[in-house]
mmCIF file of C-alpha atoms and ligand atoms in Angstrom:
data_model
loop_
_atom_site.group_PDB
_atom_site.id
_atom_site.type_symbol
_atom_site.label_atom_id
_atom_site.label_comp_id
_atom_site.label_asym_id
_atom_site.label_seq_id
_atom_site.Cartn_x
_atom_site.Cartn_y
_atom_site.Cartn_z
ATOM 1 C CA MET A 236 35.237 -131.468 -56.804
ATOM 2 C CA LYS A 237 33.750 -134.956 -56.921
ATOM 3 C CA LYS A 238 33.748 -136.456 -53.431
ATOM 4 C CA ARG A 239 35.699 -139.629 -52.748
ATOM 5 C CA ILE A 240 34.874 -142.312 -50.211
ATOM 6 C CA PHE A 241 37.631 -144.861 -49.719
ATOM 7 C CA GLY A 242 37.374 -147.846 -47.406
ATOM 8 C CA ASN A 243 40.372 -149.242 -45.550
ATOM 9 C CA TRP A 244 39.729 -152.821 -44.492
ATOM 10 C CA LYS A 245 43.031 -152.969 -42.564
ATOM 11 C CA MET A 246 43.975 -156.586 -41.728
ATOM 12 C CA ASN A 247 40.417 -157.909 -41.835
ATOM 13 C CA GLY A 248 38.513 -160.239 -44.114
ATOM 14 C CA SER A 249 38.390 -163.730 -45.536
ATOM 15 C CA LEU A 250 37.504 -164.991 -48.990
ATOM 16 C CA ALA A 251 33.990 -165.786 -47.791
ATOM 17 C CA SER A 252 33.288 -162.579 -45.879
ATOM 18 C CA ASN A 253 34.858 -160.447 -48.628
ATOM 19 C CA ALA A 254 32.607 -162.062 -51.233
ATOM 20 C CA ALA A 255 29.477 -161.061 -49.341
ATOM 21 C CA LEU A 256 30.742 -157.535 -48.656
ATOM 22 C CA LEU A 257 31.912 -156.945 -52.224
ATOM 23 C CA ASP A 258 28.660 -158.226 -53.723
ATOM 24 C CA ALA A 259 26.664 -155.835 -51.581
ATOM 25 C CA LEU A 260 28.964 -152.926 -52.396
ATOM 26 C CA ALA A 261 29.007 -153.652 -56.130
ATOM 27 C CA GLN A 262 25.209 -153.656 -56.130
ATOM 28 C CA GLY A 263 24.903 -150.601 -53.919
ATOM 29 C CA VAL A 264 27.410 -148.264 -55.575
ATOM 30 C CA GLN A 265 26.493 -146.669 -58.875
ATOM 31 C CA ALA A 266 28.936 -144.693 -60.990
ATOM 32 C CA GLY A 267 28.208 -141.053 -60.551
ATOM 33 C CA ALA A 268 28.524 -138.289 -58.092
ATOM 34 C CA CYS A 269 31.133 -139.886 -55.863
ATOM 35 C CA ASP A 270 34.264 -142.000 -56.420
ATOM 36 C CA VAL A 271 34.361 -145.114 -54.257
ATOM 37 C CA ALA A 272 37.262 -147.504 -53.639
ATOM 38 C CA VAL A 273 38.197 -150.182 -51.145
ATOM 39 C CA CYS A 274 41.748 -150.794 -49.919
ATOM 40 C CA ALA A 275 42.105 -154.484 -49.177
ATOM 41 C CA PRO A 276 44.899 -156.710 -47.831
ATOM 42 C CA ALA A 277 47.243 -157.754 -50.669
ATOM 43 C CA PRO A 278 46.245 -161.449 -50.770
ATOM 44 C CA TYR A 279 42.672 -160.472 -51.631
ATOM 45 C CA LEU A 280 43.444 -158.154 -54.526
ATOM 46 C CA ALA A 281 42.847 -160.907 -57.096
ATOM 47 C CA GLN A 282 39.435 -161.487 -55.550
ATOM 48 C CA LEU A 283 38.621 -157.789 -55.764
ATOM 49 C CA GLN A 284 39.806 -157.682 -59.354
ATOM 50 C CA ALA A 285 37.456 -160.528 -60.283
ATOM 51 C CA VAL A 286 34.425 -159.426 -58.288
ATOM 52 C CA LEU A 287 34.657 -155.684 -58.945
ATOM 53 C CA ALA A 288 35.283 -155.937 -62.705
ATOM 54 C CA GLY A 289 32.714 -153.736 -64.414
ATOM 55 C CA SER A 290 31.595 -152.190 -61.122
ATOM 56 C CA ALA A 291 31.923 -148.547 -60.112
ATOM 57 C CA ILE A 292 34.262 -149.403 -57.249
ATOM 58 C CA GLY A 293 37.996 -148.844 -57.538
ATOM 59 C CA ILE A 294 40.581 -151.218 -56.117
ATOM 60 C CA GLY A 295 43.041 -149.995 -53.519
ATOM 61 C CA ALA A 296 45.973 -151.525 -51.645
ATOM 62 C CA GLN A 297 47.153 -150.601 -48.162
ATOM 63 C CA ASP A 298 50.896 -150.300 -48.701
ATOM 64 C CA LEU A 299 53.623 -150.799 -51.289
ATOM 65 C CA SER A 300 57.387 -151.042 -51.374
ATOM 66 C CA ALA A 301 59.485 -147.980 -52.112
ATOM 67 C CA HIS A 302 61.618 -150.302 -54.285
ATOM 68 C CA THR A 303 60.815 -151.554 -57.762
ATOM 69 C CA GLU A 304 62.034 -155.165 -57.398
ATOM 70 C CA GLY A 305 64.689 -157.353 -55.842
ATOM 71 C CA ALA A 306 65.799 -158.701 -52.482
ATOM 72 C CA TYR A 307 63.095 -157.151 -50.282
ATOM 73 C CA THR A 308 61.442 -160.180 -48.728
ATOM 74 C CA GLY A 309 57.818 -159.666 -47.858
ATOM 75 C CA GLU A 310 57.394 -156.467 -49.812
ATOM 76 C CA VAL A 311 55.025 -155.851 -52.706
ATOM 77 C CA SER A 312 55.913 -153.517 -55.573
ATOM 78 C CA GLY A 313 53.729 -151.024 -57.378
ATOM 79 C CA ALA A 314 54.098 -152.998 -60.612
ATOM 80 C CA MET A 315 52.728 -156.084 -58.861
ATOM 81 C CA LEU A 316 49.773 -154.112 -57.555
ATOM 82 C CA ARG A 317 49.085 -152.811 -61.056
ATOM 83 C CA GLU A 318 48.682 -156.373 -62.303
ATOM 84 C CA PHE A 319 45.682 -156.696 -60.005
ATOM 85 C CA GLY A 320 43.985 -153.549 -61.225
ATOM 86 C CA VAL A 321 45.027 -151.446 -58.246
ATOM 87 C CA ARG A 322 44.338 -147.734 -58.779
ATOM 88 C CA TYR A 323 45.005 -146.419 -55.271
ATOM 89 C CA VAL A 324 47.423 -147.269 -52.506
ATOM 90 C CA LEU A 325 47.544 -145.945 -48.968
ATOM 91 C CA VAL A 326 50.954 -144.624 -47.963
ATOM 92 C CA GLY A 327 51.937 -143.428 -44.532
ATOM 93 C CA HIS A 328 48.873 -144.729 -42.728
ATOM 94 C CA SER A 329 49.466 -144.033 -39.045
ATOM 95 C CA GLU A 330 49.516 -147.763 -38.309
ATOM 96 C CA ARG A 331 52.448 -148.110 -40.726
ATOM 97 C CA ARG A 332 54.193 -145.088 -39.247
ATOM 98 C CA GLN A 333 53.610 -146.336 -35.689
ATOM 99 C CA TYR A 334 54.113 -150.119 -35.913
ATOM 100 C CA HIS A 335 56.578 -150.230 -38.795
ATOM 101 C CA ALA A 336 58.536 -147.091 -38.010
ATOM 102 C CA GLU A 337 57.871 -145.556 -41.403
ATOM 103 C CA SER A 338 59.561 -142.166 -41.615
ATOM 104 C CA ASP A 339 58.287 -139.131 -43.515
ATOM 105 C CA GLU A 340 61.041 -139.732 -46.080
ATOM 106 C CA LEU A 341 60.065 -143.371 -46.626
ATOM 107 C CA VAL A 342 56.414 -142.393 -47.008
ATOM 108 C CA ALA A 343 57.442 -139.802 -49.601
ATOM 109 C CA ARG A 344 59.428 -142.422 -51.535
ATOM 110 C CA LYS A 345 56.503 -144.837 -51.394
ATOM 111 C CA ALA A 346 54.288 -142.125 -52.879
ATOM 112 C CA GLN A 347 56.909 -141.675 -55.596
ATOM 113 C CA ALA A 348 57.009 -145.437 -56.279
ATOM 114 C CA ALA A 349 53.222 -145.512 -56.627
ATOM 115 C CA LEU A 350 53.155 -142.552 -59.000
ATOM 116 C CA ALA A 351 55.882 -144.142 -61.119
ATOM 117 C CA CYS A 352 53.542 -147.114 -61.658
ATOM 118 C CA GLY A 353 50.476 -145.033 -62.421
ATOM 119 C CA ILE A 354 48.887 -145.729 -59.031
ATOM 120 C CA THR A 355 47.436 -142.857 -57.020
ATOM 121 C CA PRO A 356 49.019 -142.692 -53.573
ATOM 122 C CA VAL A 357 46.619 -141.778 -50.786
ATOM 123 C CA VAL A 358 49.081 -140.018 -48.509
ATOM 124 C CA CYS A 359 47.990 -140.130 -44.869
ATOM 125 C CA VAL A 360 49.063 -137.482 -42.378
ATOM 126 C CA GLY A 361 47.930 -136.785 -38.846
ATOM 127 C CA GLU A 362 48.956 -135.948 -35.323
ATOM 128 C CA THR A 363 48.847 -138.056 -32.178
ATOM 129 C CA LEU A 364 46.841 -136.994 -29.136
ATOM 130 C CA ALA A 365 50.036 -135.926 -27.338
ATOM 131 C CA GLN A 366 51.042 -133.797 -30.311
ATOM 132 C CA ARG A 367 47.590 -132.168 -30.458
ATOM 133 C CA GLU A 368 47.656 -131.448 -26.750
ATOM 134 C CA ALA A 369 51.125 -129.927 -27.101
ATOM 135 C CA GLY A 370 49.799 -127.588 -29.808
ATOM 136 C CA GLU A 371 51.874 -129.293 -32.491
ATOM 137 C CA THR A 372 49.120 -130.417 -34.867
ATOM 138 C CA GLU A 373 49.862 -127.917 -37.608
ATOM 139 C CA ALA A 374 53.624 -128.409 -37.463
ATOM 140 C CA VAL A 375 53.298 -132.205 -37.573
ATOM 141 C CA VAL A 376 50.981 -132.414 -40.572
ATOM 142 C CA ARG A 377 52.930 -129.721 -42.404
ATOM 143 C CA ARG A 378 56.184 -131.625 -41.833
ATOM 144 C CA GLN A 379 54.643 -134.907 -43.023
ATOM 145 C CA LEU A 380 53.251 -133.276 -46.168
ATOM 146 C CA ALA A 381 56.447 -131.303 -46.824
ATOM 147 C CA ALA A 382 58.424 -134.529 -47.225
ATOM 148 C CA VAL A 383 55.984 -135.712 -49.891
ATOM 149 C CA VAL A 384 56.070 -132.322 -51.638
ATOM 150 C CA GLN A 385 59.861 -132.320 -51.670
ATOM 151 C CA VAL A 386 60.168 -135.714 -53.336
ATOM 152 C CA ASN A 387 57.105 -135.537 -55.597
ATOM 153 C CA GLY A 388 56.828 -131.845 -56.437
ATOM 154 C CA HIS A 389 56.511 -132.269 -60.182
ATOM 155 C CA CYS A 390 53.600 -134.729 -59.965
ATOM 156 C CA LEU A 391 52.115 -133.643 -56.662
ATOM 157 C CA SER A 392 48.753 -132.951 -58.263
ATOM 158 C CA GLU A 393 48.343 -136.703 -58.874
ATOM 159 C CA ILE A 394 48.153 -137.603 -55.189
ATOM 160 C CA VAL A 395 45.212 -137.860 -52.835
ATOM 161 C CA LEU A 396 45.850 -136.526 -49.338
ATOM 162 C CA ALA A 397 44.118 -137.848 -46.217
ATOM 163 C CA TYR A 398 44.088 -136.074 -42.875
ATOM 164 C CA GLU A 399 43.745 -138.747 -40.218
ATOM 165 C CA PRO A 400 44.220 -137.574 -36.632
ATOM 166 C CA VAL A 401 45.766 -140.619 -34.950
ATOM 167 C CA TRP A 402 43.620 -140.124 -31.841
ATOM 168 C CA ALA A 403 40.485 -140.488 -33.966
ATOM 169 C CA ILE A 404 41.443 -143.680 -35.790
ATOM 170 C CA GLY A 405 39.530 -146.709 -34.571
ATOM 171 C CA THR A 406 38.716 -144.970 -31.286
ATOM 172 C CA GLY A 407 35.186 -143.760 -31.965
ATOM 173 C CA LYS A 408 36.455 -140.220 -31.243
ATOM 174 C CA THR A 409 35.866 -138.205 -34.385
ATOM 175 C CA ALA A 410 37.419 -134.812 -34.921
ATOM 176 C CA THR A 411 34.645 -132.229 -34.855
ATOM 177 C CA PRO A 412 33.859 -130.831 -38.283
ATOM 178 C CA ALA A 413 35.471 -127.555 -37.183
ATOM 179 C CA GLN A 414 38.637 -129.289 -35.926
ATOM 180 C CA ALA A 415 38.936 -131.249 -39.160
ATOM 181 C CA GLN A 416 38.211 -128.236 -41.368
ATOM 182 C CA ALA A 417 40.872 -126.197 -39.569
ATOM 183 C CA VAL A 418 43.575 -128.752 -40.375
ATOM 184 C CA HIS A 419 42.290 -129.268 -43.908
ATOM 185 C CA ALA A 420 42.587 -125.526 -44.491
ATOM 186 C CA VAL A 421 46.229 -125.669 -43.361
ATOM 187 C CA LEU A 422 46.936 -128.559 -45.716
ATOM 188 C CA ARG A 423 45.106 -126.846 -48.583
ATOM 189 C CA ALA A 424 47.204 -123.719 -48.116
ATOM 190 C CA GLN A 425 50.383 -125.801 -48.130
ATOM 191 C CA LEU A 426 49.317 -127.546 -51.339
ATOM 192 C CA LEU A 427 48.458 -124.200 -52.956
ATOM 193 C CA ALA A 428 51.916 -122.919 -52.117
ATOM 194 C CA ALA A 429 53.487 -126.054 -53.609
ATOM 195 C CA THR A 430 51.655 -126.383 -56.921
ATOM 196 C CA THR A 431 49.407 -124.364 -59.182
ATOM 197 C CA ALA A 432 47.380 -127.575 -59.660
ATOM 198 C CA ALA A 433 46.526 -127.844 -55.959
ATOM 199 C CA GLY A 434 42.839 -127.489 -56.741
ATOM 200 C CA ARG A 435 42.908 -130.987 -58.241
ATOM 201 C CA ILE A 436 44.168 -132.675 -55.083
ATOM 202 C CA PRO A 437 41.393 -134.171 -52.970
ATOM 203 C CA VAL A 438 41.918 -133.943 -49.222
ATOM 204 C CA LEU A 439 40.011 -136.675 -47.381
ATOM 205 C CA TYR A 440 39.198 -136.880 -43.689
ATOM 206 C CA GLY A 441 39.650 -140.165 -41.825
ATOM 207 C CA GLY A 442 39.092 -141.104 -38.206
ATOM 208 C CA SER A 443 35.951 -142.847 -36.951
ATOM 209 C CA MET A 444 33.841 -141.548 -39.820
ATOM 210 C CA ASN A 445 30.436 -143.206 -39.744
ATOM 211 C CA ALA A 446 26.957 -142.838 -41.154
ATOM 212 C CA SER A 447 25.962 -140.393 -38.415
ATOM 213 C CA ASN A 448 28.858 -137.951 -38.639
ATOM 214 C CA ALA A 449 29.742 -138.219 -42.350
ATOM 215 C CA SER A 450 27.305 -135.611 -43.683
ATOM 216 C CA GLU A 451 28.539 -132.808 -41.488
ATOM 217 C CA LEU A 452 32.200 -133.646 -42.006
ATOM 218 C CA LEU A 453 31.739 -133.898 -45.768
ATOM 219 C CA SER A 454 29.983 -130.543 -45.925
ATOM 220 C CA GLN A 455 33.086 -128.690 -44.702
ATOM 221 C CA MET A 456 34.658 -126.489 -47.327
ATOM 222 C CA ASP A 457 38.029 -128.241 -47.535
ATOM 223 C CA ILE A 458 36.905 -131.838 -46.908
ATOM 224 C CA ASP A 459 36.704 -133.632 -50.237
ATOM 225 C CA GLY A 460 35.813 -137.086 -49.016
ATOM 226 C CA GLY A 461 36.436 -139.720 -46.401
ATOM 227 C CA LEU A 462 38.856 -142.525 -45.628
ATOM 228 C CA VAL A 463 36.795 -145.016 -43.676
ATOM 229 C CA GLY A 464 38.216 -147.861 -41.594
ATOM 230 C CA GLY A 465 35.885 -149.773 -39.287
ATOM 231 C CA ALA A 466 32.675 -148.646 -40.950
ATOM 232 C CA SER A 467 33.901 -149.897 -44.338
ATOM 233 C CA LEU A 468 33.636 -153.503 -43.169
ATOM 234 C CA LYS A 469 29.843 -153.416 -43.039
ATOM 235 C CA ALA A 470 28.179 -152.876 -46.393
ATOM 236 C CA ALA A 471 25.163 -151.027 -44.991
ATOM 237 C CA ASP A 472 27.312 -148.606 -42.994
ATOM 238 C CA PHE A 473 29.718 -147.962 -45.840
ATOM 239 C CA LEU A 474 26.884 -147.442 -48.325
ATOM 240 C CA ARG A 475 25.236 -144.946 -45.974
ATOM 241 C CA ILE A 476 28.485 -142.964 -45.890
ATOM 242 C CA VAL A 477 28.706 -143.122 -49.681
ATOM 243 C CA ALA A 478 25.144 -141.786 -49.834
ATOM 244 C CA CYS A 479 26.179 -138.826 -47.676
ATOM 245 C CA ALA A 480 28.801 -137.918 -50.278
ATOM 246 C CA GLN A 481 26.371 -137.815 -53.200
HETATM 247 C C1 PEP B 26 41.629 -145.748 -41.047
HETATM 248 O O1 PEP B 26 42.035 -146.855 -40.774
HETATM 249 O O2 PEP B 26 42.162 -145.105 -41.960
HETATM 250 C C2 PEP B 26 40.503 -145.198 -40.296
HETATM 251 C C3 PEP B 26 40.123 -143.961 -40.525
HETATM 252 O O3 PEP B 26 39.918 -146.038 -39.381
HETATM 253 P P1 PEP B 26 38.542 -145.785 -38.573
HETATM 254 O O4 PEP B 26 37.532 -145.259 -39.560
HETATM 255 O O5 PEP B 26 38.177 -147.130 -38.037
HETATM 256 O O6 PEP B 26 38.844 -144.786 -37.512
#
């Protein structure tokens, strides 16, 4: 399967700094062996649409509403994202689950809302440090994925899944390749049990991926790419990770 490297800028950037980063990425990423996308804050999507037109880099958003339209102040619908050329949207990122109390069910409905608009949801699952230490990793990620399977069974093969151990996000503590592979194998088995098209679903790893650890992580059997936070904000670092996936 073609590897995917997706950047998550989180709540970072400015028109000026984005312009420099996007120029460098557009020049450094060629269409080919690996699919590359950046997930930017909503106000910058128009900038991405303009700068990335004709480039090999896909446009991603970081969240969307589970609703289609109406009295939901502050929310952004999938249809709105589509107007800015958005192809991917993160759903269930741990920072949304943690700081915005997003439940498994809401994440599943957000994935459904994205799919209904022709946007690929990048469904994030992962355990906290306390859950890992309590031996609950497998149960937690299986429960998070099960909610998405239940609501989206018929078009499950259109999602991208990302395993992001919460204790590895933004901490500099990466899961070892063996730790990551073990969880990816669990998720792969769950996908295989849910759909005959499971082989089409990429399962990305995210959590302090950088240019030094990317190669080994990406060489694991069930790791189909990376979701990259901090290291996606520096063109040279991100491009080195992309190179590891080619
Ligand atoms: C993320 O935000 O999805 C992420 C993986 O962040 P970082 O790479 O900074 O750990």
